[in-house]
CSV table of C-alpha atoms in Angstrom, one decimal:
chain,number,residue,atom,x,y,z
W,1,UNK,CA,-80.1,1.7,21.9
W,2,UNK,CA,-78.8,4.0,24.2
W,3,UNK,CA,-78.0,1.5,26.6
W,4,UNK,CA,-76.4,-0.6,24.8
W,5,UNK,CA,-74.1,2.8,23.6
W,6,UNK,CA,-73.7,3.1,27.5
W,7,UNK,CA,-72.2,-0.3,28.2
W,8,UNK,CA,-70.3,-0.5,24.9
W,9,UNK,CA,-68.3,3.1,26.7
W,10,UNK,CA,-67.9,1.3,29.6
W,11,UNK,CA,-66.5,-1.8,28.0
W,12,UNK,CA,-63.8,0.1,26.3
W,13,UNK,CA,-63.1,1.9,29.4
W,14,UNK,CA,-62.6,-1.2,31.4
W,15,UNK,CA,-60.1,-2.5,28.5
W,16,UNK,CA,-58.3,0.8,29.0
W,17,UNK,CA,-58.2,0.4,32.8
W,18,UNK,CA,-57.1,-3.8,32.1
W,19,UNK,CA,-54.5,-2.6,30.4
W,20,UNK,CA,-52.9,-0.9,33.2
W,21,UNK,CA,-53.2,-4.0,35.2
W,22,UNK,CA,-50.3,-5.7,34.1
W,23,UNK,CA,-48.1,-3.1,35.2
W,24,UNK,CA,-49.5,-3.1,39.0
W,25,UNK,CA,-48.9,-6.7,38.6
W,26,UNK,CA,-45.2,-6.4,37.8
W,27,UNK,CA,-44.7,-4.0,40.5
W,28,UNK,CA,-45.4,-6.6,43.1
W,29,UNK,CA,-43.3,-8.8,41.4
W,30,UNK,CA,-40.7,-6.8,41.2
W,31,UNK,CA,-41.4,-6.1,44.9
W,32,UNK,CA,-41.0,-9.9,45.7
W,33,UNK,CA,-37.8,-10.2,44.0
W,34,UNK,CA,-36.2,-7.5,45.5
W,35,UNK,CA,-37.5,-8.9,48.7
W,36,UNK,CA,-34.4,-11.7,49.0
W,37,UNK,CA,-32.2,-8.9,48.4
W,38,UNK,CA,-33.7,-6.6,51.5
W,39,UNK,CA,-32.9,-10.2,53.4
W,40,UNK,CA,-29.5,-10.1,52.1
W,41,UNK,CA,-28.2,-6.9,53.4
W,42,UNK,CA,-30.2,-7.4,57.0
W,43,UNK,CA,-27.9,-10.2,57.5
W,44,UNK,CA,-24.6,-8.8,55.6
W,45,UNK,CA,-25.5,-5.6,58.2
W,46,UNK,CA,-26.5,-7.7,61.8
W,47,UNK,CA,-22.9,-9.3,60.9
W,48,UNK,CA,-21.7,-6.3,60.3
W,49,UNK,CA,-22.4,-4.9,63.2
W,50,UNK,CA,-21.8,-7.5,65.5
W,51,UNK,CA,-18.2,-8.0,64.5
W,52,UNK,CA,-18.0,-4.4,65.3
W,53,UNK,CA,-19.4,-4.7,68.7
W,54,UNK,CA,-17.3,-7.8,69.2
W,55,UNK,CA,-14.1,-5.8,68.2
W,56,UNK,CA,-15.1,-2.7,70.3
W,57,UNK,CA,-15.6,-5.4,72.9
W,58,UNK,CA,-12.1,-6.7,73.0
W,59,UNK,CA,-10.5,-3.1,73.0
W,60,UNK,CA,-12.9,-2.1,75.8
W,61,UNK,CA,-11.1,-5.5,77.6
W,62,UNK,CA,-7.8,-4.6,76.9
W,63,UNK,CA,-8.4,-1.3,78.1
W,64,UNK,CA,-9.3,-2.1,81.3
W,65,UNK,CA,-6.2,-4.3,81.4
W,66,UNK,CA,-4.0,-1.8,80.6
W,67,UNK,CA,-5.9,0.5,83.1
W,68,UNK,CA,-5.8,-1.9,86.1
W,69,UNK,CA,-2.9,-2.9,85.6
W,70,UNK,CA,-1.2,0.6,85.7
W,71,UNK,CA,-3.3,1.5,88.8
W,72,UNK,CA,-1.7,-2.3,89.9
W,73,UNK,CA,1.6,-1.2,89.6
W,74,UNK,CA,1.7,2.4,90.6
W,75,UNK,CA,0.2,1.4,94.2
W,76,UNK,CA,2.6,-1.3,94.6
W,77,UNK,CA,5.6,0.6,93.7
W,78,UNK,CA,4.2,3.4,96.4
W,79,UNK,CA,3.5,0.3,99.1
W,80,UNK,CA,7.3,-1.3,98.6
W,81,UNK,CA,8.6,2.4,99.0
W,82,UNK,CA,6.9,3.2,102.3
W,83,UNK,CA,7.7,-0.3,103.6
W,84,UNK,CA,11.5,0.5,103.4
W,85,UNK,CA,10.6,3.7,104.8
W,86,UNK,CA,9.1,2.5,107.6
W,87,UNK,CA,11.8,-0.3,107.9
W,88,UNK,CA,14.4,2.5,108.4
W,89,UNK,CA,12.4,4.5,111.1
W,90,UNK,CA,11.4,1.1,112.9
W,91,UNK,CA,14.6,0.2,112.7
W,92,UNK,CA,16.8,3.3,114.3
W,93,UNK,CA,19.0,3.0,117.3
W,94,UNK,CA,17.3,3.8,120.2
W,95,UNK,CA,19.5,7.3,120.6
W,96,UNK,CA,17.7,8.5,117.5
W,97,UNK,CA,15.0,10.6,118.4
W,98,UNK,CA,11.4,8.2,118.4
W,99,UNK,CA,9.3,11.7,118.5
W,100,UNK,CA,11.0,12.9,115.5
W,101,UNK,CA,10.9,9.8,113.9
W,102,UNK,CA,6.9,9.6,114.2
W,103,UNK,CA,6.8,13.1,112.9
W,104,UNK,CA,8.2,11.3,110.1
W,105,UNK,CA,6.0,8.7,109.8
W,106,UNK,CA,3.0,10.9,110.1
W,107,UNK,CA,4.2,12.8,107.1
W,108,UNK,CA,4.7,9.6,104.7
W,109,UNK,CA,1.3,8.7,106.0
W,110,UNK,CA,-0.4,11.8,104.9
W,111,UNK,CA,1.8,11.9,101.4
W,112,UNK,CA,0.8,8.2,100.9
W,113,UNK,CA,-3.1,8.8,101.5
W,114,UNK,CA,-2.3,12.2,99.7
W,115,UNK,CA,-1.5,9.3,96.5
W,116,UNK,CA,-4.2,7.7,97.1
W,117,UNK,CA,-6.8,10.6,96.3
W,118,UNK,CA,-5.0,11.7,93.2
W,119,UNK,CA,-4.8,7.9,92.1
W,120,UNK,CA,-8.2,7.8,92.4
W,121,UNK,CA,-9.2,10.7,90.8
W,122,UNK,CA,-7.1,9.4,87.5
W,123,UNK,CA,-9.2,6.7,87.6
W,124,UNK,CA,-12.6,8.0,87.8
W,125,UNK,CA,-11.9,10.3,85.0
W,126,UNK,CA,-10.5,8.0,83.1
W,127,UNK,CA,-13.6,6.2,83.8
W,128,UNK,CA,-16.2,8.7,82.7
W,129,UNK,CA,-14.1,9.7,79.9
W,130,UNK,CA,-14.4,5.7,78.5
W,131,UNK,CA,-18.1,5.8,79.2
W,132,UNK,CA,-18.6,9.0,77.0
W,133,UNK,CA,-16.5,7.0,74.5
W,134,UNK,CA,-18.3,3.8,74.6
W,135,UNK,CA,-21.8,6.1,74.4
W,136,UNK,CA,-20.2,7.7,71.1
W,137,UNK,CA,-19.2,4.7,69.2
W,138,UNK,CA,-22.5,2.6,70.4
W,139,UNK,CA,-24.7,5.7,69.0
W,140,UNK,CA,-23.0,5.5,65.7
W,141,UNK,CA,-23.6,1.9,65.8
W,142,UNK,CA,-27.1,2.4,66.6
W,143,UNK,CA,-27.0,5.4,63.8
W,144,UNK,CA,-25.8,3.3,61.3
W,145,UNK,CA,-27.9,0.2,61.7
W,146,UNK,CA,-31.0,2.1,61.5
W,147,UNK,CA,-29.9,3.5,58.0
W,148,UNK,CA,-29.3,0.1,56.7
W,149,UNK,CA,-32.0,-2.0,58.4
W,150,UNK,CA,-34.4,0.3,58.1
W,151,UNK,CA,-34.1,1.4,54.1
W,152,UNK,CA,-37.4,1.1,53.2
W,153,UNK,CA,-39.0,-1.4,51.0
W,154,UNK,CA,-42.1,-0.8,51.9
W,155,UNK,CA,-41.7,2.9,51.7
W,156,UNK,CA,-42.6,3.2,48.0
W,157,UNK,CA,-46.0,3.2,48.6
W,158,UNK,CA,-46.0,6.6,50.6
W,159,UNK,CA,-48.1,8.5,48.4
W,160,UNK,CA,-48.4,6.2,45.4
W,161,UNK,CA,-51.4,4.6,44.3
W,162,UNK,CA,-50.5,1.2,42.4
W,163,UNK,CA,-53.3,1.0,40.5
W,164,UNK,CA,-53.4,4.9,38.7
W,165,UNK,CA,-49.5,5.4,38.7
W,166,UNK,CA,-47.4,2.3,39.0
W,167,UNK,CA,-44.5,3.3,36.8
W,168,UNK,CA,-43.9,5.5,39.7
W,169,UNK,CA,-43.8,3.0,42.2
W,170,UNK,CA,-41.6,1.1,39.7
W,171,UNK,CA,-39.0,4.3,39.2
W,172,UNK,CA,-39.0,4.2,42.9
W,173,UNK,CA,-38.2,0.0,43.3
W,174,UNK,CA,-35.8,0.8,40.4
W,175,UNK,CA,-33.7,3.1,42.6
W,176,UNK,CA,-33.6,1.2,45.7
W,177,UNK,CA,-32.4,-2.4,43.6
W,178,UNK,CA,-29.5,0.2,42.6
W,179,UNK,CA,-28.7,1.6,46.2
W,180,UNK,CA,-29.1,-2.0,47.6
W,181,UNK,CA,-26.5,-2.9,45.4
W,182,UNK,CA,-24.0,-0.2,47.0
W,183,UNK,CA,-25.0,-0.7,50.4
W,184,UNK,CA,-22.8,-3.6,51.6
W,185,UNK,CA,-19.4,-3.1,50.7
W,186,UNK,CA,-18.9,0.1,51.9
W,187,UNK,CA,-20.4,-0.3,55.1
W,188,UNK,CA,-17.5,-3.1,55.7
W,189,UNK,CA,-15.2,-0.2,55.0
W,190,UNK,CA,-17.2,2.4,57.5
W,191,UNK,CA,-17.3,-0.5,60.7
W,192,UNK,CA,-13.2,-0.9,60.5
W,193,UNK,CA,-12.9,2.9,60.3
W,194,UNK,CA,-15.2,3.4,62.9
W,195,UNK,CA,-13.5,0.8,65.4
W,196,UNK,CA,-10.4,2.0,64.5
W,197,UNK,CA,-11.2,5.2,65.7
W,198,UNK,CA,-12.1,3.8,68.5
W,199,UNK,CA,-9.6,1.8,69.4
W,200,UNK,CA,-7.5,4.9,69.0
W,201,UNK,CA,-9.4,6.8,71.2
W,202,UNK,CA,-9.0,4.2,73.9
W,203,UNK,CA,-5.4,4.7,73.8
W,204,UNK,CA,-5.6,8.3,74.1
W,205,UNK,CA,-7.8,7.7,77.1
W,206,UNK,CA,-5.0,5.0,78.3
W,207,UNK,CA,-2.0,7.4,77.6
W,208,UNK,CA,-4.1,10.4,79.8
W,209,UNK,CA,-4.5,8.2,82.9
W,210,UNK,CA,-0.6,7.0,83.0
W,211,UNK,CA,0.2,10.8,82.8
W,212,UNK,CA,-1.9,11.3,86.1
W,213,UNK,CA,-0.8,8.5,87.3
W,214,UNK,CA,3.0,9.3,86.8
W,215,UNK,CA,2.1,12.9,88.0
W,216,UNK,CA,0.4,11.6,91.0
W,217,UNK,CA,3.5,9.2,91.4
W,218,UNK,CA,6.2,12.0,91.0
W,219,UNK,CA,4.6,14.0,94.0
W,220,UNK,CA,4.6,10.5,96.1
W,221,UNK,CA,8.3,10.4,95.3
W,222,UNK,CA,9.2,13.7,96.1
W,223,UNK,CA,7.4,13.2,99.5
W,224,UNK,CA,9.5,10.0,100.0
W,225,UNK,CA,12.9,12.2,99.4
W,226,UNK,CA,11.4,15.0,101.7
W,227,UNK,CA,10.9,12.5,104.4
W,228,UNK,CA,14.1,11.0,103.8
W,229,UNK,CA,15.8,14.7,104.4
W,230,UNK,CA,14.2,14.8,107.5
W,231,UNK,CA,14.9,11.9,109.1
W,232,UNK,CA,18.8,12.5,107.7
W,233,UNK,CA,18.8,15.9,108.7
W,234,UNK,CA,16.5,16.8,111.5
W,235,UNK,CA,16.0,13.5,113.0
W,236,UNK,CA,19.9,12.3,112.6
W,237,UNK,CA,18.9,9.2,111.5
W,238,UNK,CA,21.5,5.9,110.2
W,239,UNK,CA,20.7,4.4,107.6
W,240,UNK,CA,20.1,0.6,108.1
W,241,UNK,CA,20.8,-1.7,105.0
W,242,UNK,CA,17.6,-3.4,103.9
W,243,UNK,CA,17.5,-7.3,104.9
W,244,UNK,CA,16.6,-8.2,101.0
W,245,UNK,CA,17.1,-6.8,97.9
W,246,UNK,CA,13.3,-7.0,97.4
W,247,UNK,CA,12.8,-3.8,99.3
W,248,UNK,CA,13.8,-0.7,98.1
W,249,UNK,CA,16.9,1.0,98.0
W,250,UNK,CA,16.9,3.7,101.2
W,251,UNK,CA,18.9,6.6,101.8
W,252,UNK,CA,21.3,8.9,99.5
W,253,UNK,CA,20.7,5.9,96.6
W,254,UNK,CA,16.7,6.1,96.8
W,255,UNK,CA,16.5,10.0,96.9
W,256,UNK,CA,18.2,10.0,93.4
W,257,UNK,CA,16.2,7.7,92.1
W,258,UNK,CA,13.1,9.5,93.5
W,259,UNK,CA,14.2,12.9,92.5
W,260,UNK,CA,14.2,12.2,88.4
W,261,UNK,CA,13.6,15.1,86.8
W,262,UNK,CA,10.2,14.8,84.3
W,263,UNK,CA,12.0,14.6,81.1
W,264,UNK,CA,13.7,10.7,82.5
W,265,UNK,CA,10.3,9.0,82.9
W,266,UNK,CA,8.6,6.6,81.0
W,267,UNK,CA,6.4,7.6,78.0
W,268,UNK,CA,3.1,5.8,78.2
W,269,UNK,CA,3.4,4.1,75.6
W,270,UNK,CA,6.7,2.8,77.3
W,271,UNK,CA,4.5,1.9,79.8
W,272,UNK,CA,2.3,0.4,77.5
W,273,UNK,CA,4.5,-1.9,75.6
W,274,UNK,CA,5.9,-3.2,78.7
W,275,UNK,CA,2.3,-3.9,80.4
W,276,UNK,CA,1.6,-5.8,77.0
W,277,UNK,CA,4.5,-7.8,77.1
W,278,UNK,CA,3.4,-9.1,80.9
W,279,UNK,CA,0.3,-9.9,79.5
W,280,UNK,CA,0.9,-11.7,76.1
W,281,UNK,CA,-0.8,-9.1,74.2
């Protein structure tokens, strides 16, 4: 009789634990339906994502356009000025002084290489300033599609037991099918800002380095307008009209173009605009 008291307990407690079952049961079906939805926003974010690298990508291109381009025209502006230079000291009378005259031409030698350095030095900054960029906006990339690929469906389970306690486990999946459902859209909205950005601090970078540049250039042209004075002045030089209208103006003409005071120059964005236009952008 006792036994049979025993397993009659036992039965009931097994009803009671049967019970429970179903609900363990509708956790992993709710699991499984929310599954598609987890698929979903992977591929909404990996698209996501790779517009936004494909976007960066493009302004990263046009950056270096604008940048070589700049660094294009500067040094050829500084090589077509020291040509017609050198075409008025190779071409002097013989009773101007030839010692003076190389005096001269040692000078524009040193102010040219003197161009050089500076030019260089806008460039390599502008350089590692791009690559800090780029390491910025990749790391929120990175950041970002962590958070969303990695949110966590099978995290419910930390610390849960489906079979004692699955209406927590259901709470939990309850939650996340809400978040999921706000996860997309915004995200759209935080890629454009976040290229945008971006983008805008590319141009900052762009509008730096034609600032050197134009600095760099300035001291280039007053070194042109120094020679000049010299070979006027102390040399007694003539000036000798150019044999095309392709080299540049020499002489009284070219040291007022050269001497423009800061507040004449091009902004970079000047600059800008006109490098786009020679480039279809």
């Amino acid at each position: 009789m006792k036994s049979l008291v025993i397993l009659a307990v036992l039965f009931v407690g097994l009803n009671i634990v049967q019970a429970d079952r179903p609900k363990t049961k509708q956790v992993l079906s709710s699991l499984n339906n929310l599954r598609p939805r987890y698929r979903e926003i992977q591929d909404f974010v990996i698209n996501t994502l790779a517009d936004a690298r494909l976007n960066s990508s493009s302004k990263i291109n046009v950056f270096h356009q604008d940048v070589l381009m700049v660094k294009e025209t500067f040094v050829v502006q500084g090589i077509l000025k020291e040509d017609a230079l050198l075409f008025q000291i190779n071409n002097q009378p013989k009773s101007v002084d030839s010692i003076c005259l190389s005096f001269v031409q040692t000078l524009v030698d040193s102010f040219i290489n003197l161009a050089g350095t500076s030019y260089s030095n806008c460039i390599t900054d502008v350089g590692e300033q791009l690559n800090g960029q780029v390491i910025k906006f990749y790391g929120e990339l990175q950041q970002d599609e962590t958070e969303y690929l990695g949110i966590g469906l099978l995290d419910v389970f930390k610390g849960e037991n489906i079979y004692n306690d699955p209406d927590r486990i259901q709470a939990k999946l309850a939650d996340k099918t809400y978040n999921l459902e706000q996860y997309p859209e915004h995200m759209k909205w935080e890629m454009y800002d976040l290229v945008h950005a971006f983008g805008k601090n590319l141009d900052s970078l762009s509008y730096k380095y034609i600032d050197c540049m134009t600095d760099g250039e300035q001291l280039l042209n007053n070194g042109f307008s120094l020679a000049y004075t010299h070979m006027d002045t102390t040399c007694k030089a003539v000036a000798i009209p150019p044999p095309s209208a392709d080299v540049e103006s020499t002489g009284p003409e070219y040291e007022a173009a050269a001497s423009l005071p800061m507040r004449q120059r091009k902004t970079p964005q000047q600059i800008l605009q006109h490098i786009h236009q020679k480039l279809g952008l």
